[in-house]
Amino acid sequence: MTQLDMTYVQSQFPGLTDDWVFFDNAGGAQIAKPALDRMTEFLTHRNVQIGGSYAVSQSAAEALLKGRQAAATLVNAARAEEIVFGASTTVLMGNLMQAMRSQFSEGDEVIVTMADHESNIGPWTRLAEFGVTIKVWPLNAETMDLQLSDLEPLMTDRTRLVCVTHVSNILGQVHPVGDFARFIHDRGALICVDAVAYAPHRLIDVQAWDVDYYVFSLYKAYGPHGAVMYGKYDLLAELDGLYHYFYGKDKVPGKLEPGNPSYEMAYAADGILEYLTGLARHHGVTGDDRALTKAAFDLITAQEDRLTDRLLKWIAARNDCRVIGTDTNMDSRRVPTICFRFDGINSGKIAQAMDGYGIAMRFGDFHSRRLIEGLAEDHDDGVLRVSMVHYNTVEQVDRLTAALADIVSKDAA
Ligand SMILES: Cc1ncc(COP(=O)(O)O)c(C=O)c1O
């Protein structure tokens, strides 16, 4: 496997400066230049409402369509109408719940997990007001991830929907969502996946996995603030519209995009695709956009594994620090989002001290509060999180660990 040309990679992210090392990428990552260029081009030359007969309006609509097609390619959707744009994953999940509301009857059951960000729990728990029973798929204490053996006893013939994370933004383990989908479909329910912590790191293939709803945020995947929801066309067509009574059920995806999405955000998805395909081409790969995207994520994974292994090794060599969740990266099953804590030292104090070293990281519960509380990690300002992406380097990890060692030794002194 070819190694990433890091000079090339870093040249593609205008926000990367020498001043800061960004290790808070699961909070928000840098935007790739082609995505930024799309936004500038849209706002400079096409910034009008779509739907008009005049040329500029047609051109704005083309940009939105191009963004939708690019997002469809990125997730491998069968058609562009299966892509719904929204302001954030939180907004899209809340909207999905509203649009599904009338499909649930009293006594139906929805399963959420203990490992999810609140975005994929909170909206569904509100269905309890309508007589829906909410059950919780627990984290497996042995494997520290979600296991089907723990889901099985929860499923009944009233289970309508299972809402699950592809990767927890705390634990970093990739779940086999294709296996999950098969298991859940076999028992007559639908699956809704939060892929926010997965999308920046690995290839998405909604058709291969046969997932029903799949949601992630663009601003953590090298784009601007905004998010994408994939839904199978027939399922989207069944959803209730979110506004305007004269929008029919067949107005997919418009009935699910109240007031229209941000056009420049949507168009930027085409820039993310250009970045990924360009990355593969730069490394000598040829093929169609999907093949190039796959090759790009293979390269990205190899670089991320180097970063993950470096940091995990450093933590393992210390006796005052422990990883939250699994501390190995078997078969690249871990993304480089690593939470940990030092014995007896407040996590917030450490993260804030890192500011002085020019290293951006974060502490707390990362809105996966139920998980952090369930693991009894909510004391001392929660956990520390270093969340890396492929534009980070091994040298930056070494800078991070040297700074951590320095801070911790001063605290002990
Ligand atoms: C795993 C996960 N899901 C959902 C969200 C919410 O995303 P958004 O900020 O787009 O609502 C986040 C944000 O940090 C997240 O990490």
Short mmCIF file of C-alpha atoms and ligand atoms in Angstrom, two decimals:
data_model
loop_
_atom_site.label_atom_id
_atom_site.label_comp_id
_atom_site.label_asym_id
_atom_site.label_seq_id
_atom_site.Cartn_x
_atom_site.Cartn_y
_atom_site.Cartn_z
CA MET A 1 0.00 0.00 0.00
CA THR A 2 1.31 3.41 -1.03
CA GLN A 3 1.81 5.90 1.79
CA LEU A 4 -0.07 9.15 1.64
CA ASP A 5 1.87 12.09 0.24
CA MET A 6 1.40 14.27 3.31
CA THR A 7 2.67 17.44 1.63
CA TYR A 8 -0.03 17.03 -1.00
CA VAL A 9 -2.71 16.20 1.59
CA GLN A 10 -1.91 19.20 3.75
CA SER A 11 -1.86 21.50 0.72
CA GLN A 12 -5.51 20.55 0.16
CA PHE A 13 -6.68 22.02 3.49
CA PRO A 14 -6.39 25.83 3.58
CA GLY A 15 -7.18 25.91 7.32
CA LEU A 16 -4.13 23.91 8.31
CA THR A 17 -1.59 26.30 9.70
CA ASP A 18 1.71 25.88 11.49
CA ASP A 19 0.24 27.42 14.63
CA TRP A 20 -2.20 24.72 15.67
CA VAL A 21 -2.25 20.96 15.67
CA PHE A 22 -5.90 19.97 15.24
CA PHE A 23 -6.79 16.92 17.29
CA ASP A 24 -10.46 17.81 17.73
CA ASN A 25 -11.53 16.64 14.29
CA ALA A 26 -14.46 14.58 15.57
CA GLY A 27 -15.77 17.93 16.82
CA GLY A 28 -15.19 19.58 13.44
CA ALA A 29 -12.58 18.92 10.75
CA GLN A 30 -10.92 21.27 8.29
CA ILE A 31 -12.62 21.90 4.96
CA ALA A 32 -10.97 20.55 1.81
CA LYS A 33 -10.09 23.20 -0.78
CA PRO A 34 -12.38 21.91 -3.56
CA ALA A 35 -15.33 22.06 -1.12
CA LEU A 36 -14.44 25.62 -0.15
CA ASP A 37 -14.03 26.53 -3.83
CA ARG A 38 -17.54 25.24 -4.62
CA MET A 39 -18.99 27.44 -1.89
CA THR A 40 -17.14 30.53 -3.10
CA GLU A 41 -18.14 29.84 -6.69
CA PHE A 42 -21.80 29.36 -5.73
CA LEU A 43 -22.00 32.47 -3.56
CA THR A 44 -20.18 34.57 -6.15
CA HIS A 45 -21.96 33.48 -9.31
CA ARG A 46 -25.16 31.57 -8.50
CA ASN A 47 -26.52 32.98 -5.26
CA VAL A 48 -30.23 33.16 -6.12
CA GLN A 49 -33.30 31.04 -5.33
CA ILE A 50 -33.75 27.87 -7.33
CA GLY A 51 -36.96 27.24 -9.30
CA GLY A 52 -36.90 30.37 -11.47
CA SER A 53 -36.95 30.27 -15.25
CA TYR A 54 -33.97 32.60 -15.56
CA ALA A 55 -30.49 31.29 -16.28
CA VAL A 56 -28.86 32.05 -12.92
CA SER A 57 -31.67 30.29 -11.06
CA GLN A 58 -31.28 27.26 -13.31
CA SER A 59 -27.58 27.30 -12.64
CA ALA A 60 -28.22 27.39 -8.85
CA ALA A 61 -30.52 24.37 -9.21
CA GLU A 62 -27.80 22.57 -11.17
CA ALA A 63 -25.36 23.17 -8.30
CA LEU A 64 -27.83 21.70 -5.79
CA LEU A 65 -28.37 18.67 -8.02
CA LYS A 66 -24.63 18.24 -8.49
CA GLY A 67 -24.19 18.27 -4.71
CA ARG A 68 -26.95 15.70 -4.31
CA GLN A 69 -25.43 13.47 -6.98
CA ALA A 70 -22.00 13.75 -5.36
CA ALA A 71 -23.41 12.83 -1.94
CA ALA A 72 -25.19 9.88 -3.60
CA THR A 73 -21.84 8.74 -5.02
CA LEU A 74 -20.13 9.21 -1.66
CA VAL A 75 -22.61 6.90 0.09
CA ASN A 76 -23.35 4.70 -2.96
CA ALA A 77 -27.06 5.53 -3.06
CA ALA A 78 -29.05 4.17 -5.99
CA ARG A 79 -30.38 7.63 -6.87
CA ALA A 80 -29.78 11.27 -6.00
CA GLU A 81 -33.32 11.73 -4.57
CA GLU A 82 -32.30 9.43 -1.72
CA ILE A 83 -30.12 12.24 -0.35
CA VAL A 84 -31.69 14.71 2.10
CA PHE A 85 -29.60 17.72 3.12
CA GLY A 86 -30.02 19.42 6.49
CA ALA A 87 -28.41 21.82 8.91
CA SER A 88 -26.94 19.12 11.13
CA THR A 89 -27.28 15.48 12.05
CA THR A 90 -29.24 16.51 15.13
CA VAL A 91 -31.74 18.39 12.96
CA LEU A 92 -32.03 15.55 10.44
CA MET A 93 -32.64 12.92 13.14
CA GLY A 94 -35.30 15.13 14.76
CA ASN A 95 -36.91 15.69 11.35
CA LEU A 96 -36.85 11.98 10.58
CA MET A 97 -38.61 11.21 13.84
CA GLN A 98 -41.31 13.81 13.01
CA ALA A 99 -41.73 12.46 9.50
CA MET A 100 -42.07 8.86 10.80
CA ARG A 101 -44.33 9.75 13.72
CA SER A 102 -47.59 8.63 12.11
CA GLN A 103 -46.09 5.22 11.29
CA PHE A 104 -45.93 4.28 14.98
CA SER A 105 -48.86 2.97 17.00
CA GLU A 106 -49.25 2.56 20.72
CA GLY A 107 -47.35 -0.52 21.88
CA ASP A 108 -44.78 -0.35 19.08
CA GLU A 109 -41.18 -0.57 20.16
CA VAL A 110 -38.09 1.41 19.19
CA ILE A 111 -34.59 0.40 20.27
CA VAL A 112 -31.82 2.91 20.86
CA THR A 113 -28.32 2.13 22.09
CA MET A 114 -26.32 3.14 25.09
CA ALA A 115 -23.35 3.93 22.83
CA ASP A 116 -24.96 6.65 20.72
CA HIS A 117 -24.58 10.40 20.68
CA GLU A 118 -27.76 12.02 22.01
CA SER A 119 -28.78 12.97 18.43
CA ASN A 120 -29.78 9.37 17.73
CA ILE A 121 -31.40 8.76 21.13
CA GLY A 122 -33.22 11.91 22.26
CA PRO A 123 -35.57 12.32 19.26
CA TRP A 124 -36.66 8.67 19.47
CA THR A 125 -37.31 8.74 23.23
CA ARG A 126 -39.91 11.46 22.57
CA LEU A 127 -42.03 8.81 20.83
CA ALA A 128 -42.83 7.53 24.33
CA GLU A 129 -45.36 10.40 24.53
CA PHE A 130 -47.34 8.53 21.87
CA GLY A 131 -47.27 5.17 23.65
CA VAL A 132 -44.17 3.80 21.93
CA THR A 133 -41.92 1.71 24.19
CA ILE A 134 -38.25 2.68 24.09
CA LYS A 135 -35.68 -0.01 24.87
CA VAL A 136 -31.94 0.37 25.24
CA TRP A 137 -29.37 -1.90 23.57
CA PRO A 138 -26.57 -2.00 26.18
CA LEU A 139 -22.87 -1.85 25.57
CA ASN A 140 -21.23 -5.25 25.89
CA ALA A 141 -18.99 -5.03 28.95
CA GLU A 142 -16.52 -7.58 27.62
CA THR A 143 -16.02 -6.29 24.08
CA MET A 144 -16.90 -2.66 24.82
CA ASP A 145 -19.00 -2.44 21.67
CA LEU A 146 -22.52 -3.33 20.52
CA GLN A 147 -23.14 -7.06 20.09
CA LEU A 148 -26.13 -8.67 18.38
CA SER A 149 -26.38 -11.15 21.25
CA ASP A 150 -27.38 -8.22 23.47
CA LEU A 151 -29.91 -6.95 20.91
CA GLU A 152 -31.60 -10.29 20.35
CA PRO A 153 -33.53 -10.49 23.66
CA LEU A 154 -34.86 -6.94 23.11
CA MET A 155 -36.43 -7.61 19.72
CA THR A 156 -40.12 -8.60 19.56
CA ASP A 157 -42.74 -8.61 16.82
CA ARG A 158 -43.58 -5.04 17.90
CA THR A 159 -40.05 -3.75 17.24
CA ARG A 160 -40.32 -1.24 14.40
CA LEU A 161 -36.99 0.55 14.40
CA VAL A 162 -33.44 0.12 15.76
CA CYS A 163 -31.30 3.28 15.98
CA VAL A 164 -27.61 2.56 16.20
CA THR A 165 -24.22 4.19 15.87
CA HIS A 166 -21.78 3.06 13.17
CA VAL A 167 -18.90 4.24 15.37
CA SER A 168 -19.24 5.76 18.84
CA ASN A 169 -17.60 9.17 19.10
CA ILE A 170 -16.09 7.99 22.39
CA LEU A 171 -15.16 4.33 21.79
CA GLY A 172 -14.00 4.55 18.16
CA GLN A 173 -14.86 0.93 17.19
CA VAL A 174 -16.45 0.34 13.78
CA HIS A 175 -19.63 -1.72 14.12
CA PRO A 176 -20.61 -4.17 11.36
CA VAL A 177 -23.75 -2.30 10.25
CA GLY A 178 -24.36 -4.68 7.33
CA ASP A 179 -24.68 -7.57 9.83
CA PHE A 180 -26.83 -5.40 12.08
CA ALA A 181 -29.14 -4.49 9.17
CA ARG A 182 -29.60 -8.14 8.13
CA PHE A 183 -30.38 -9.20 11.69
CA ILE A 184 -32.85 -6.35 12.22
CA HIS A 185 -34.57 -6.78 8.83
CA ASP A 186 -34.95 -10.53 9.45
CA ARG A 187 -37.00 -9.57 12.48
CA GLY A 188 -39.16 -7.11 10.54
CA ALA A 189 -37.74 -3.79 11.76
CA LEU A 190 -35.87 -0.87 10.16
CA ILE A 191 -32.40 0.43 10.98
CA CYS A 192 -31.33 4.06 11.35
CA VAL A 193 -27.57 4.59 11.56
CA ASP A 194 -25.67 7.57 12.97
CA ALA A 195 -22.48 7.61 10.88
CA VAL A 196 -21.05 10.93 12.04
CA ALA A 197 -17.96 9.38 13.65
CA TYR A 198 -17.47 6.97 10.75
CA ALA A 199 -17.85 9.09 7.60
CA PRO A 200 -14.50 10.97 7.72
CA HIS A 201 -12.57 7.71 7.97
CA ARG A 202 -13.96 4.91 5.83
CA LEU A 203 -15.83 4.17 2.61
CA ILE A 204 -19.63 4.24 2.89
CA ASP A 205 -21.76 1.74 0.96
CA VAL A 206 -25.42 1.99 1.92
CA GLN A 207 -26.49 -0.49 -0.76
CA ALA A 208 -24.00 -3.19 0.25
CA TRP A 209 -25.05 -2.80 3.88
CA ASP A 210 -28.76 -2.46 3.04
CA VAL A 211 -29.31 0.19 5.73
CA ASP A 212 -32.59 2.12 5.73
CA TYR A 213 -31.52 5.52 7.04
CA TYR A 214 -27.91 6.67 7.31
CA VAL A 215 -26.96 10.12 8.60
CA PHE A 216 -23.70 12.05 8.95
CA SER A 217 -22.35 15.60 9.24
CA LEU A 218 -20.41 17.19 6.40
CA TYR A 219 -18.47 19.53 8.66
CA LYS A 220 -16.66 16.57 10.20
CA ALA A 221 -16.04 15.01 6.77
CA TYR A 222 -14.03 17.79 5.09
CA GLY A 223 -17.02 19.94 4.16
CA PRO A 224 -18.89 22.93 5.61
CA HIS A 225 -21.47 22.98 8.41
CA GLY A 226 -24.34 20.81 7.26
CA ALA A 227 -25.39 17.19 7.12
CA VAL A 228 -26.66 14.43 4.86
CA MET A 229 -29.33 11.82 5.41
CA TYR A 230 -29.56 8.86 3.05
CA GLY A 231 -32.91 7.06 3.02
CA LYS A 232 -34.15 4.28 0.75
CA TYR A 233 -36.40 5.92 -1.83
CA ASP A 234 -39.53 3.90 -1.02
CA LEU A 235 -39.15 4.67 2.68
CA LEU A 236 -38.65 8.39 2.03
CA ALA A 237 -41.78 8.35 -0.14
CA GLU A 238 -43.80 6.95 2.79
CA LEU A 239 -42.65 9.65 5.22
CA ASP A 240 -44.90 12.56 6.13
CA GLY A 241 -43.91 15.94 4.74
CA LEU A 242 -42.50 18.37 7.27
CA TYR A 243 -44.22 21.53 5.99
CA HIS A 244 -46.49 23.11 3.30
CA TYR A 245 -49.69 21.07 2.89
CA PHE A 246 -49.43 21.27 -0.90
CA TYR A 247 -46.17 19.29 -0.96
CA GLY A 248 -47.30 15.75 -1.78
CA LYS A 249 -45.74 12.60 -0.33
CA ASP A 250 -44.03 12.03 -3.66
CA LYS A 251 -42.03 15.27 -3.33
CA VAL A 252 -38.85 13.43 -2.36
CA PRO A 253 -36.60 14.76 -0.93
CA GLY A 254 -38.05 18.32 -1.00
CA LYS A 255 -40.79 17.56 1.55
CA LEU A 256 -38.00 16.75 4.05
CA GLU A 257 -35.92 19.90 3.44
CA PRO A 258 -38.00 22.70 4.98
CA GLY A 259 -37.16 26.04 3.42
CA ASN A 260 -34.55 24.33 1.20
CA PRO A 261 -31.07 23.36 2.32
CA SER A 262 -28.10 25.71 2.15
CA TYR A 263 -27.24 25.45 -1.53
CA GLU A 264 -23.57 26.22 -1.09
CA MET A 265 -23.31 23.57 1.62
CA ALA A 266 -24.99 21.00 -0.62
CA TYR A 267 -22.79 21.97 -3.58
CA ALA A 268 -19.70 21.57 -1.39
CA ALA A 269 -20.43 17.81 -1.29
CA ASP A 270 -19.26 17.80 -4.90
CA GLY A 271 -15.99 19.34 -3.70
CA ILE A 272 -15.57 16.61 -1.06
CA LEU A 273 -15.96 14.03 -3.81
CA GLU A 274 -13.43 15.91 -5.94
CA TYR A 275 -10.99 15.98 -3.03
CA LEU A 276 -11.25 12.22 -2.44
CA THR A 277 -11.08 11.23 -6.10
CA GLY A 278 -8.20 13.69 -6.61
CA LEU A 279 -6.37 12.16 -3.66
CA ALA A 280 -6.58 8.71 -5.26
CA ARG A 281 -5.50 10.04 -8.67
CA HIS A 282 -2.55 11.83 -7.09
CA HIS A 283 -1.43 8.41 -5.82
CA GLY A 284 -1.65 6.84 -9.26
CA VAL A 285 -5.08 5.23 -9.05
CA THR A 286 -7.47 5.24 -12.02
CA GLY A 287 -11.13 4.28 -12.32
CA ASP A 288 -14.62 5.68 -11.81
CA ASP A 289 -15.57 7.92 -8.91
CA ARG A 290 -16.55 5.04 -6.64
CA ALA A 291 -13.32 3.13 -7.32
CA LEU A 292 -11.31 6.29 -6.67
CA THR A 293 -13.23 7.03 -3.48
CA LYS A 294 -12.56 3.50 -2.26
CA ALA A 295 -8.86 3.86 -3.04
CA ALA A 296 -8.77 7.21 -1.24
CA PHE A 297 -10.25 5.67 1.90
CA ASP A 298 -7.78 2.77 1.73
CA LEU A 299 -4.96 5.31 1.75
CA ILE A 300 -6.66 7.29 4.51
CA THR A 301 -7.13 4.18 6.66
CA ALA A 302 -3.46 3.24 6.35
CA GLN A 303 -2.39 6.70 7.51
CA GLU A 304 -4.95 6.71 10.33
CA ASP A 305 -3.75 3.30 11.52
CA ARG A 306 -0.25 4.72 11.90
CA LEU A 307 -1.61 7.53 14.07
CA THR A 308 -3.88 5.24 16.11
CA ASP A 309 -1.12 2.70 16.75
CA ARG A 310 1.34 5.41 17.80
CA LEU A 311 -1.00 6.92 20.37
CA LEU A 312 -2.31 3.58 21.68
CA LYS A 313 1.26 2.36 22.10
CA TRP A 314 2.20 5.45 24.09
CA ILE A 315 -0.81 5.09 26.37
CA ALA A 316 -0.14 1.35 26.87
CA ALA A 317 3.43 2.09 27.97
CA ARG A 318 2.26 4.33 30.81
CA ASN A 319 0.86 3.14 34.10
CA ASP A 320 -1.16 6.27 34.91
CA CYS A 321 -3.40 6.44 31.88
CA ARG A 322 -6.10 4.25 30.35
CA VAL A 323 -8.13 4.13 27.15
CA ILE A 324 -11.92 4.27 27.37
CA GLY A 325 -13.04 1.24 25.39
CA THR A 326 -10.82 -1.15 23.53
CA ASP A 327 -7.12 -0.30 23.50
CA THR A 328 -6.20 -2.24 20.35
CA ASN A 329 -6.77 -1.68 16.64
CA MET A 330 -7.36 -5.20 15.32
CA ASP A 331 -7.95 -5.31 11.54
CA SER A 332 -8.27 -1.50 11.39
CA ARG A 333 -11.52 -1.79 13.32
CA ARG A 334 -10.75 1.40 15.17
CA VAL A 335 -10.98 4.92 13.81
CA PRO A 336 -8.44 7.38 15.25
CA THR A 337 -10.89 8.81 17.80
CA ILE A 338 -9.34 7.91 21.12
CA CYS A 339 -10.69 8.75 24.56
CA PHE A 340 -8.61 8.24 27.67
CA ARG A 341 -7.97 9.60 31.14
CA PHE A 342 -5.11 10.02 33.57
CA ASP A 343 -5.57 8.62 37.07
CA GLY A 344 -6.60 11.31 39.52
CA ILE A 345 -6.10 14.27 37.17
CA ASN A 346 -8.98 16.41 35.99
CA SER A 347 -9.41 15.98 32.22
CA GLY A 348 -10.48 19.59 31.65
CA LYS A 349 -7.33 20.81 33.33
CA ILE A 350 -5.18 18.76 30.95
CA ALA A 351 -7.05 19.73 27.78
CA GLN A 352 -6.89 23.40 28.69
CA ALA A 353 -3.18 23.17 29.44
CA MET A 354 -2.72 21.72 25.94
CA ASP A 355 -3.92 25.04 24.49
CA GLY A 356 -0.61 26.51 25.59
CA TYR A 357 1.22 23.94 23.45
CA GLY A 358 -0.81 24.84 20.36
CA ILE A 359 -2.62 21.52 20.43
CA ALA A 360 -6.39 21.55 20.03
CA MET A 361 -8.16 18.72 21.82
CA ARG A 362 -11.23 18.40 23.98
CA PHE A 363 -12.69 16.91 27.17
CA GLY A 364 -16.12 16.02 28.52
CA ASP A 365 -18.85 13.62 27.42
CA PHE A 366 -19.13 14.75 23.79
CA HIS A 367 -22.94 14.59 24.03
CA SER A 368 -22.72 10.82 24.45
CA ARG A 369 -23.79 11.50 27.99
CA ARG A 370 -25.67 8.28 28.61
CA LEU A 371 -22.58 6.30 27.62
CA ILE A 372 -20.16 8.33 29.72
CA GLU A 373 -22.50 8.15 32.72
CA GLY A 374 -23.10 4.43 32.15
CA LEU A 375 -19.35 3.85 32.17
CA ALA A 376 -19.04 6.00 35.32
CA GLU A 377 -16.59 8.28 33.51
CA ASP A 378 -18.49 11.51 34.17
CA HIS A 379 -16.32 12.59 37.12
CA ASP A 380 -13.37 15.01 36.89
CA ASP A 381 -14.68 16.76 33.78
CA GLY A 382 -15.21 13.52 31.86
CA VAL A 383 -12.67 12.04 29.48
CA LEU A 384 -9.97 13.41 27.20
CA ARG A 385 -10.45 12.91 23.47
CA VAL A 386 -7.83 13.02 20.73
CA SER A 387 -9.65 12.72 17.42
CA MET A 388 -7.38 12.51 14.41
CA VAL A 389 -7.89 12.36 10.67
CA HIS A 390 -5.55 11.52 7.81
CA TYR A 391 -4.07 15.02 7.54
CA ASN A 392 -2.54 14.59 10.98
CA THR A 393 0.98 13.22 11.18
CA VAL A 394 2.97 10.88 13.38
CA GLU A 395 5.17 13.86 14.31
CA GLN A 396 2.07 15.64 15.59
CA VAL A 397 1.19 12.61 17.72
CA ASP A 398 4.70 12.75 19.19
CA ARG A 399 4.25 16.46 19.88
CA LEU A 400 0.96 15.65 21.61
CA THR A 401 2.36 12.90 23.80
CA ALA A 402 5.41 14.99 24.76
CA ALA A 403 3.09 17.82 25.82
CA LEU A 404 0.84 15.41 27.75
CA ALA A 405 3.86 13.94 29.56
CA ASP A 406 5.05 17.44 30.41
CA ILE A 407 1.67 18.53 31.79
CA VAL A 408 1.16 15.38 33.81
CA SER A 409 4.64 15.51 35.32
CA LYS A 410 4.12 19.15 36.33
CA ASP A 411 0.81 18.19 37.93
CA ALA A 412 2.57 15.50 39.95
CA ALA A 413 5.35 17.86 41.05
C1 LIG B 1 -21.46 10.49 16.76
C2 LIG B 1 -22.15 11.81 16.59
N1 LIG B 1 -23.42 11.84 16.23
C3 LIG B 1 -24.09 12.99 16.05
C4 LIG B 1 -23.48 14.20 16.25
C5 LIG B 1 -24.25 15.47 16.04
O1 LIG B 1 -23.91 16.05 14.84
P1 LIG B 1 -24.40 17.51 14.47
O2 LIG B 1 -23.50 18.45 15.20
O3 LIG B 1 -24.27 17.60 12.99
O4 LIG B 1 -25.81 17.61 14.92
C6 LIG B 1 -22.13 14.23 16.64
C7 LIG B 1 -21.46 15.51 16.90
O5 LIG B 1 -20.47 15.60 17.54
C8 LIG B 1 -21.47 13.00 16.81
O6 LIG B 1 -20.17 12.97 17.18
#
